[in-house]
PDB file of C-alpha atoms in Angstrom:
ATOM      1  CA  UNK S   1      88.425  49.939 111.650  1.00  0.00           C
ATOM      2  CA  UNK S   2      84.824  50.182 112.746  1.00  0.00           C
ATOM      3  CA  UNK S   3      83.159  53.742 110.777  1.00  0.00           C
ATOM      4  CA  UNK S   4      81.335  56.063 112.354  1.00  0.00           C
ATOM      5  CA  UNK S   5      77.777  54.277 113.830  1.00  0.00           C
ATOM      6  CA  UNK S   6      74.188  55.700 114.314  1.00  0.00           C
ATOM      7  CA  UNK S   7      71.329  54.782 115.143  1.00  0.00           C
ATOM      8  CA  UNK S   8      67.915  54.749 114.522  1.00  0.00           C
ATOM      9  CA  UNK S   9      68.300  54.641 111.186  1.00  0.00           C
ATOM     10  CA  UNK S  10      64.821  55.817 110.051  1.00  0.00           C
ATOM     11  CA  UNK S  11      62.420  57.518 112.574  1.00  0.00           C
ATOM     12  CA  UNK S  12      58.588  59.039 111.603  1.00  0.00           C
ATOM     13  CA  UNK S  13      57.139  60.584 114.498  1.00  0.00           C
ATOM     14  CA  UNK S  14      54.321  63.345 114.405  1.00  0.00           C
ATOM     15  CA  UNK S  15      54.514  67.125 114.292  1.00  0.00           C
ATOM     16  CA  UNK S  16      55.589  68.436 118.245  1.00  0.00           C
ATOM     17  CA  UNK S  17      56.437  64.951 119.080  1.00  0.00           C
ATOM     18  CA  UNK S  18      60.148  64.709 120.245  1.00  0.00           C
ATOM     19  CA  UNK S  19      62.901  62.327 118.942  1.00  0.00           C
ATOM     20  CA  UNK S  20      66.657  61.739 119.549  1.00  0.00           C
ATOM     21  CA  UNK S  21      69.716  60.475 117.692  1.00  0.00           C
ATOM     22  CA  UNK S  22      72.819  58.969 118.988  1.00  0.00           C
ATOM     23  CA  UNK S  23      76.030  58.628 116.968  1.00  0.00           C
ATOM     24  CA  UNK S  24      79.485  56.642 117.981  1.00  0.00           C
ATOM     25  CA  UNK S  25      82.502  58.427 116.312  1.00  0.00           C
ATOM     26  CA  UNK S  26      85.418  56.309 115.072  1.00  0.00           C
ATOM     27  CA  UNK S  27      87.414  55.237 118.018  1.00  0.00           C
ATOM     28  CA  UNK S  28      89.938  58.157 119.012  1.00  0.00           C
ATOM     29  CA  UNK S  29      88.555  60.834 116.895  1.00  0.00           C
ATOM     30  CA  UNK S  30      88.085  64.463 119.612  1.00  0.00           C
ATOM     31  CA  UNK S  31      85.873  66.422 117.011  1.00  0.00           C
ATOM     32  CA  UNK S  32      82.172  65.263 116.143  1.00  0.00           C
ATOM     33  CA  UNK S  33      80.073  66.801 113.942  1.00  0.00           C
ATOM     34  CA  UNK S  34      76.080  66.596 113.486  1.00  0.00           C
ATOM     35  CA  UNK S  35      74.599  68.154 109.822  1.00  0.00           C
ATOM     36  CA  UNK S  36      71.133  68.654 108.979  1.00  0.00           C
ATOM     37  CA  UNK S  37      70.205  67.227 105.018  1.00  0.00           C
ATOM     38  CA  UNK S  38      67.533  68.391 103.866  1.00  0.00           C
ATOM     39  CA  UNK S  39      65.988  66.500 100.188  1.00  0.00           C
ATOM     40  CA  UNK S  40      68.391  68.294  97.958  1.00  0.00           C
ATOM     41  CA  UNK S  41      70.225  70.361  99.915  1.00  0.00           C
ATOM     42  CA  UNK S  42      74.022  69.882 100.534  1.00  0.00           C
ATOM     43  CA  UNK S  43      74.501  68.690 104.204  1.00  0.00           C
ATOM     44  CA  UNK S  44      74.214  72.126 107.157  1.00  0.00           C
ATOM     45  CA  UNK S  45      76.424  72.134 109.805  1.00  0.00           C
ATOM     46  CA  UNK S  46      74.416  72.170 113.301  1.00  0.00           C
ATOM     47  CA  UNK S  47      76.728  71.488 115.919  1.00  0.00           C
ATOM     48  CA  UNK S  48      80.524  70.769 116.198  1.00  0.00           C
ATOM     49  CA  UNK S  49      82.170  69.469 119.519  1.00  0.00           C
ATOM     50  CA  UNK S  50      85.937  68.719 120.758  1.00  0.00           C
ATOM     51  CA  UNK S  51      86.115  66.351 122.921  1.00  0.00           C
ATOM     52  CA  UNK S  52      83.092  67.294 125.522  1.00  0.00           C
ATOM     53  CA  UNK S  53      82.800  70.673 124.832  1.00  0.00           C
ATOM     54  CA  UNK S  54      81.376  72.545 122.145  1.00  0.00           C
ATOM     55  CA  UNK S  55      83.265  74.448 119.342  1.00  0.00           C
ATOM     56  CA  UNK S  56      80.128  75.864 116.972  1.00  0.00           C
ATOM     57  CA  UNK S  57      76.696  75.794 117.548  1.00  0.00           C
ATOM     58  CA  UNK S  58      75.570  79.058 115.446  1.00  0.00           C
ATOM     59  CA  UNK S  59      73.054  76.997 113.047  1.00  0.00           C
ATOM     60  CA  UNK S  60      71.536  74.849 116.018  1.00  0.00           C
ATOM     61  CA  UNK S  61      67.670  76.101 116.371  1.00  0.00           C
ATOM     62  CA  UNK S  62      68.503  75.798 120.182  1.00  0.00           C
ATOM     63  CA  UNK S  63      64.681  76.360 121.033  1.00  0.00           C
ATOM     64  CA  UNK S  64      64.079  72.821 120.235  1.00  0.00           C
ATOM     65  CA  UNK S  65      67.470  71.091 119.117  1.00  0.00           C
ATOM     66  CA  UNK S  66      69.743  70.020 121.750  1.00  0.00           C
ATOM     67  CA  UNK S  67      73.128  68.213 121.343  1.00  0.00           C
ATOM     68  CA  UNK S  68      75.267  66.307 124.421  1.00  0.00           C
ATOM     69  CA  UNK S  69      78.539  64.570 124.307  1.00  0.00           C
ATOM     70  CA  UNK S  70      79.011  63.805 128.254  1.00  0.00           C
ATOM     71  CA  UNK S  71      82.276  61.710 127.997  1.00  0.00           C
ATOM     72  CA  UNK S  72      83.551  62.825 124.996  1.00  0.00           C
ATOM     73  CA  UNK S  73      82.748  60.219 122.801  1.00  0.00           C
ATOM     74  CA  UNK S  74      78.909  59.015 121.461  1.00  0.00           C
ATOM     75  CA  UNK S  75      76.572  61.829 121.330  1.00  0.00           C
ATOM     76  CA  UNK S  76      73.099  62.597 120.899  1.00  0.00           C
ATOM     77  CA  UNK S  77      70.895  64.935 119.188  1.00  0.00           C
ATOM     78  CA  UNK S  78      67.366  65.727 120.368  1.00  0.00           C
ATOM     79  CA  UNK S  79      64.748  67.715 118.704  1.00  0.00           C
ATOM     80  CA  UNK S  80      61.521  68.741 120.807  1.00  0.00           C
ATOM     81  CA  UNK S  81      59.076  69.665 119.488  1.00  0.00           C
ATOM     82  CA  UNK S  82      59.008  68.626 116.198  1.00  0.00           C
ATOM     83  CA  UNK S  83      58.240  70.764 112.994  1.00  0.00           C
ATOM     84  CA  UNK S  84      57.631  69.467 109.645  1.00  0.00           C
ATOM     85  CA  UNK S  85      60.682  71.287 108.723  1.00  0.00           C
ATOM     86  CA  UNK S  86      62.694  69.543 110.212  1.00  0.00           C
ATOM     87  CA  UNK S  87      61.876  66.332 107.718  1.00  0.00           C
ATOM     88  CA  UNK S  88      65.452  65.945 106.932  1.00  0.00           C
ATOM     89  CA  UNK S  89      68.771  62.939 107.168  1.00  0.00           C
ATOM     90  CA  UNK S  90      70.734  63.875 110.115  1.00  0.00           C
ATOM     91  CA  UNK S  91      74.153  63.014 109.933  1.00  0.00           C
ATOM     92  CA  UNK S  92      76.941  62.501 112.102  1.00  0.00           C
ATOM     93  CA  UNK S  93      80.646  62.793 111.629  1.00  0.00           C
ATOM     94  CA  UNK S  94      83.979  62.931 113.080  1.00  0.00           C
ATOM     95  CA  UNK S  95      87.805  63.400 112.707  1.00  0.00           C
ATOM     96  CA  UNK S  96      90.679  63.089 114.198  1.00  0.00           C
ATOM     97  CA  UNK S  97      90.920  67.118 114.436  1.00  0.00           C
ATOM     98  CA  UNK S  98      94.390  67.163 116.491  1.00  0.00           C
ATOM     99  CA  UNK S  99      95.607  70.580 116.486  1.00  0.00           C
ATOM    100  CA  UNK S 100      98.429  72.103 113.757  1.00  0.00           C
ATOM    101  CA  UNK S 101      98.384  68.656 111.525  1.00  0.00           C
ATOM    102  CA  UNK S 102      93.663  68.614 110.907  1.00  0.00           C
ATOM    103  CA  UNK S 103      93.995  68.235 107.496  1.00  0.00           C
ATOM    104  CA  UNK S 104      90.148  68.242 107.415  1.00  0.00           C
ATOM    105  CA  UNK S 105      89.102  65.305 106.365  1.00  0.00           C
ATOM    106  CA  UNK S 106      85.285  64.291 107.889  1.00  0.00           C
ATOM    107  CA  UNK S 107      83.984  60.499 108.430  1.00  0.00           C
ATOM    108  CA  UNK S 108      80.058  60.102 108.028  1.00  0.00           C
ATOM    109  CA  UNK S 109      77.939  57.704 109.275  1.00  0.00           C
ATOM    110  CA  UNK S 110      74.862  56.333 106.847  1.00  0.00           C
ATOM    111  CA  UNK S 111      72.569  59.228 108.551  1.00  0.00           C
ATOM    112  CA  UNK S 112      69.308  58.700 110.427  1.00  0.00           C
ATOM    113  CA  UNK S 113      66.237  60.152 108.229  1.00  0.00           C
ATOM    114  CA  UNK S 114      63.672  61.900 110.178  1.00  0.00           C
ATOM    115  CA  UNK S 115      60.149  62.080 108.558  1.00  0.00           C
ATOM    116  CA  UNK S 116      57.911  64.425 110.338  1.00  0.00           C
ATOM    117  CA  UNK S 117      54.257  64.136 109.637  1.00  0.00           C
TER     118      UNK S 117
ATOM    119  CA  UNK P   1      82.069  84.705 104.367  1.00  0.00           C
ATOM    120  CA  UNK P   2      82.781  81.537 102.743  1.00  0.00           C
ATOM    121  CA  UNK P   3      80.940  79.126 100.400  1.00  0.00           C
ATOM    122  CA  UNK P   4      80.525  76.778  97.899  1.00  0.00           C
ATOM    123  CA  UNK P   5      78.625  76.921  94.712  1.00  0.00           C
ATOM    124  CA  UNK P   6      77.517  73.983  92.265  1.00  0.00           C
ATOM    125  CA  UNK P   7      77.020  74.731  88.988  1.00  0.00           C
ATOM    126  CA  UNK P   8      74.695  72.433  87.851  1.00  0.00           C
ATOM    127  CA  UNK P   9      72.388  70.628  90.464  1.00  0.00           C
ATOM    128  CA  UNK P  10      71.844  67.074  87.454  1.00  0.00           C
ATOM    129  CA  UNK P  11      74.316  66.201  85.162  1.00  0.00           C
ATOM    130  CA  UNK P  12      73.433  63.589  82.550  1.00  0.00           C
ATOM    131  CA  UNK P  13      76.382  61.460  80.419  1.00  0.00           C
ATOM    132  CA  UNK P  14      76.601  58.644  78.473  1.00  0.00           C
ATOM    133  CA  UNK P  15      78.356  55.644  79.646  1.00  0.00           C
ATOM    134  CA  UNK P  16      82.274  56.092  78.691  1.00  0.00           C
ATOM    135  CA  UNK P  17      81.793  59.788  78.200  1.00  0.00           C
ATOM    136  CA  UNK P  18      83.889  62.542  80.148  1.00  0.00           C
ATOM    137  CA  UNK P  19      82.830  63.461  83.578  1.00  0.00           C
ATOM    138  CA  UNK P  20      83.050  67.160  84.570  1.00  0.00           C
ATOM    139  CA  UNK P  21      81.200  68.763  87.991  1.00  0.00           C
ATOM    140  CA  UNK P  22      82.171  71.770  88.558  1.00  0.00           C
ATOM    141  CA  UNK P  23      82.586  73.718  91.868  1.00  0.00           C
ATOM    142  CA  UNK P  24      83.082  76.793  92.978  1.00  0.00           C
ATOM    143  CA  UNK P  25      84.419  78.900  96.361  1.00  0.00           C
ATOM    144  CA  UNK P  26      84.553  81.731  97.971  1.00  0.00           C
ATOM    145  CA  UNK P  27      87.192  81.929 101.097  1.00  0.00           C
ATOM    146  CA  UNK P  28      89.420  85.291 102.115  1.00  0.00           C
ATOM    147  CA  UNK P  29      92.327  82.267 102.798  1.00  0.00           C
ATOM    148  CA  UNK P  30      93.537  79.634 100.813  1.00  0.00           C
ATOM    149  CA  UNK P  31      91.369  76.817 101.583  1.00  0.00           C
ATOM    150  CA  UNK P  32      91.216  73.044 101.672  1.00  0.00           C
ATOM    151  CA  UNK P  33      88.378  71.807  99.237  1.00  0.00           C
ATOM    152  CA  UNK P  34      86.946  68.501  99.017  1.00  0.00           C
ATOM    153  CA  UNK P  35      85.215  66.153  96.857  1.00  0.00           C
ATOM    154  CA  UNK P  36      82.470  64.022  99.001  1.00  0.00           C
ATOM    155  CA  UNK P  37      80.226  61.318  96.763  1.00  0.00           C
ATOM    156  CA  UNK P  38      77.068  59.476  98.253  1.00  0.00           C
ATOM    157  CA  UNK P  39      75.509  57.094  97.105  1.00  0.00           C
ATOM    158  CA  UNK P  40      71.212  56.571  97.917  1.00  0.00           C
ATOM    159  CA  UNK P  41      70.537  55.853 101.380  1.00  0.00           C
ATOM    160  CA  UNK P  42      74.225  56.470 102.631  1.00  0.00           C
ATOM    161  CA  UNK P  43      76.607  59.192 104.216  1.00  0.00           C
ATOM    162  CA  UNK P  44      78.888  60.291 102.516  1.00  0.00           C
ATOM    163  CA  UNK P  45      82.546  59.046 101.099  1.00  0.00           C
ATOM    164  CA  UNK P  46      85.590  61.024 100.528  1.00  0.00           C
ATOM    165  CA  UNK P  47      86.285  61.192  96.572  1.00  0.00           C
ATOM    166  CA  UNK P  48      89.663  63.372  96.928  1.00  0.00           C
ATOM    167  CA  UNK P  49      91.172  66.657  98.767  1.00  0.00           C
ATOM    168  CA  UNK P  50      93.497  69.140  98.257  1.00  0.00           C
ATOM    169  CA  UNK P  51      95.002  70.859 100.947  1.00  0.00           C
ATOM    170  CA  UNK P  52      99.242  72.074  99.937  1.00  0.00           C
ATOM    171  CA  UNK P  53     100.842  71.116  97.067  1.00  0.00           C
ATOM    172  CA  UNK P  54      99.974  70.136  93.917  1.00  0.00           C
ATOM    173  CA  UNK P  55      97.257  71.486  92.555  1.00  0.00           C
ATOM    174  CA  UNK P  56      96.073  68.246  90.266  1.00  0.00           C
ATOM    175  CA  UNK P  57      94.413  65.537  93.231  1.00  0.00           C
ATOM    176  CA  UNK P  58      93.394  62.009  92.576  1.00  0.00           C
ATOM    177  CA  UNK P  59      91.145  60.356  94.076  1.00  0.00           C
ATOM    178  CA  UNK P  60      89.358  56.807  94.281  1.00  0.00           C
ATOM    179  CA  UNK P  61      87.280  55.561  91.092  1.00  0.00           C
ATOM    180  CA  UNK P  62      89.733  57.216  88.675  1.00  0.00           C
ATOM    181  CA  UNK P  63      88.064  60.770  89.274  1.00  0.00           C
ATOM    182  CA  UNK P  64      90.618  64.007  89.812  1.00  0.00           C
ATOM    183  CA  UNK P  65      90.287  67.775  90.439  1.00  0.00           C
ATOM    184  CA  UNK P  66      92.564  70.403  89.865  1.00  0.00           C
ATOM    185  CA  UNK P  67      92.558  73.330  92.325  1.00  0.00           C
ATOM    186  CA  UNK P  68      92.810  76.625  90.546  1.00  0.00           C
ATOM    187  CA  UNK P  69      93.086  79.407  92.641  1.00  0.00           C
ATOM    188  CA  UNK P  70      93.346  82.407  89.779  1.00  0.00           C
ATOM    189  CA  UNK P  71      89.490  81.546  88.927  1.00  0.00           C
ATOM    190  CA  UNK P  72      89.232  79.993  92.598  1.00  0.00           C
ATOM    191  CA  UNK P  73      87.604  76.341  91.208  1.00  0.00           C
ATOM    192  CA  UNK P  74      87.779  72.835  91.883  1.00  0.00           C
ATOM    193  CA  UNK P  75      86.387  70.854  89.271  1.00  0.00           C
ATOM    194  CA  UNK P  76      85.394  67.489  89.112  1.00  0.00           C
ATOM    195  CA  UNK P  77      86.420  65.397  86.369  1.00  0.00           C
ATOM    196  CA  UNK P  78      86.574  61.160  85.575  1.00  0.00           C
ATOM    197  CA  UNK P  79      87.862  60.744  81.608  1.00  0.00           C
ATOM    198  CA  UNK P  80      85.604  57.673  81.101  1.00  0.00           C
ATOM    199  CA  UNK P  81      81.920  57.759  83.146  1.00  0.00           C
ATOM    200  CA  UNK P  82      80.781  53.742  84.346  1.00  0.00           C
ATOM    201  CA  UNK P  83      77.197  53.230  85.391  1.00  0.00           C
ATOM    202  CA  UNK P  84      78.544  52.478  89.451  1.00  0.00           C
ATOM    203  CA  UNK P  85      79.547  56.051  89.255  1.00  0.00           C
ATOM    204  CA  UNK P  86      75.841  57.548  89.251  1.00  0.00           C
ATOM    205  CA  UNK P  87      75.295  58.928  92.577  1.00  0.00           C
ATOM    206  CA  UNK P  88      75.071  62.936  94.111  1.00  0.00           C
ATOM    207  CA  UNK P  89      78.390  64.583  94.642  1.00  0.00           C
ATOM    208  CA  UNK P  90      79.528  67.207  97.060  1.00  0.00           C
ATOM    209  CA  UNK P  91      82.177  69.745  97.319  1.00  0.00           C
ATOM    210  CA  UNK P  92      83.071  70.904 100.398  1.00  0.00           C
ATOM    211  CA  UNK P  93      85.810  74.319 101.504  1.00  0.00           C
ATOM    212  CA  UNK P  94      87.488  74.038 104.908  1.00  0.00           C
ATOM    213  CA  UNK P  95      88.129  77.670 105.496  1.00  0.00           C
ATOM    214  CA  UNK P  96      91.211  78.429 106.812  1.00  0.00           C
ATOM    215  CA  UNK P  97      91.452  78.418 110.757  1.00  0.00           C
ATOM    216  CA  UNK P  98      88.283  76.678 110.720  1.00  0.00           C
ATOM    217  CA  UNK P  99      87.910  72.426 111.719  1.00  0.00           C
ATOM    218  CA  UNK P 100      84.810  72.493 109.845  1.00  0.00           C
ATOM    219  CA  UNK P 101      83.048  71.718 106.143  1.00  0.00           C
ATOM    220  CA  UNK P 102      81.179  74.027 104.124  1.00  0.00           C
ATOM    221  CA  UNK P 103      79.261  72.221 101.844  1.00  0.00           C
ATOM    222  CA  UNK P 104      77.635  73.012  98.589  1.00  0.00           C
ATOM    223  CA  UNK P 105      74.314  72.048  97.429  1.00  0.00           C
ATOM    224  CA  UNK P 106      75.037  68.696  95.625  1.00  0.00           C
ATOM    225  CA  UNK P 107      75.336  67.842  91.517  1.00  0.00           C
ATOM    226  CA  UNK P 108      73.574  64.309  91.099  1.00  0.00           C
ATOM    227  CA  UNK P 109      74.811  62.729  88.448  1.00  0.00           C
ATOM    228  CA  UNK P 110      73.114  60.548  86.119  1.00  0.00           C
ATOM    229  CA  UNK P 111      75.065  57.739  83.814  1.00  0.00           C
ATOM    230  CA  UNK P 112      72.950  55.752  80.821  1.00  0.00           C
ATOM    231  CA  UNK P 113      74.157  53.428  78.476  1.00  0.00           C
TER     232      UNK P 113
END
């Protein structure tokens, strides 16, 4: 069973410069996941999705972070402008999530690290 | 609201020595709590969960955790530590109601001969 892909893995752009990440979920899994890691942090949820539509976005800085999953399946997450702040491995996950028998259980991909200079 | 604390952000043990990483949570309803590992330049790998049931998990690599809700805790623990098992480990509450992972802040652990 193929894990959960994305892609780029490493990306260093400039401060205000923009910069997406896309993420393939394991085949059949509705809920996908994006966290923020920042160095030594534990991983912060940003956005959460079921299916197409979005379940939690509360931690999203939605003045420059934007997440799409059109068909329901690969997603992307943009960031425009940049901040130095945002230095960080973004990761992306997903689960099966069907609803009564979730018994929680979230598959990462290896993360795409973001260096903002 | 809920969370997850780390006591401990490095651990240091000797090769073949006990293991212990301790967690703990705050949730107003029984949770599920996990144990995440990763390893440098990955994402990360489920260790072992509890959700119902018994309260002593296993997991892969010989680690286990018991979930203790009295002094609401879910230690890590592996009898005998190998070198392959230095890495950063995560525990994680699914509050109840919730399809989502709290994580805490991470405990990296170091192993030397």
């Amino acid at each position: 069973e193929a894990g959960v892909a994305q892609s780029p893995r490493y990306k260093i752009i400039e401060k205000r410069q923009s910069v997406a990440f896309w993420c393939n979920p394991i085949s059949g899994h509705a809920t996908l996941y994006w966290y923020q890691q920042i160095l030594g942090q534990g991983p912060k949820l940003l956005i959460q999705f079921q299916n197409n539509g979005v379940v939690d976005d509360s931690q999203l800085p939605k003045d420059r972070f934007s997440a799409e999953r059109l068909k329901g399946v690969d997603s992307t997450l943009k960031i425009q402008p940049a901040k130095l702040e945002d230095s960080a491995v973004y990761l992306c996950a997903s689960s099966l999530a069907l609803a009564g028998a979730n018994t929680g259980e979230l598959f990462f991909g290896e993360g795409s690290r973001l260096t903002v200079l | 609201a809920q969370s997850v604390t780390q006591l401990g952000s490095h651990v240091s043990v000797s090769e073949g020595a006990l293991v212990l990483l301790r967690c703990n949570y705050s949730s107003s309803v029984p949770p599920y709590l996990f144990w995440y590992v990763q390893y440098p330049n990955q994402g990360l790998q489920l260790l072992l969960k509890y959700t119902t049931g018994a309260t002593l998990v296993k997991g892969i690599n010989g680690f286990e955790a018991e979930f203790k809700k009295s002094e609401t805790s879910f230690h890590l623990t592996k009898p005998s530590a190998h070198m392959s098992d230095a890495a950063e480990y995560f525990c994680a509450v699914k509050p109840g109601g919730y399809n989502k992972l709290i994580f805490g802040a991470g405990t990296r652990l170091a192993v030397h001969p």
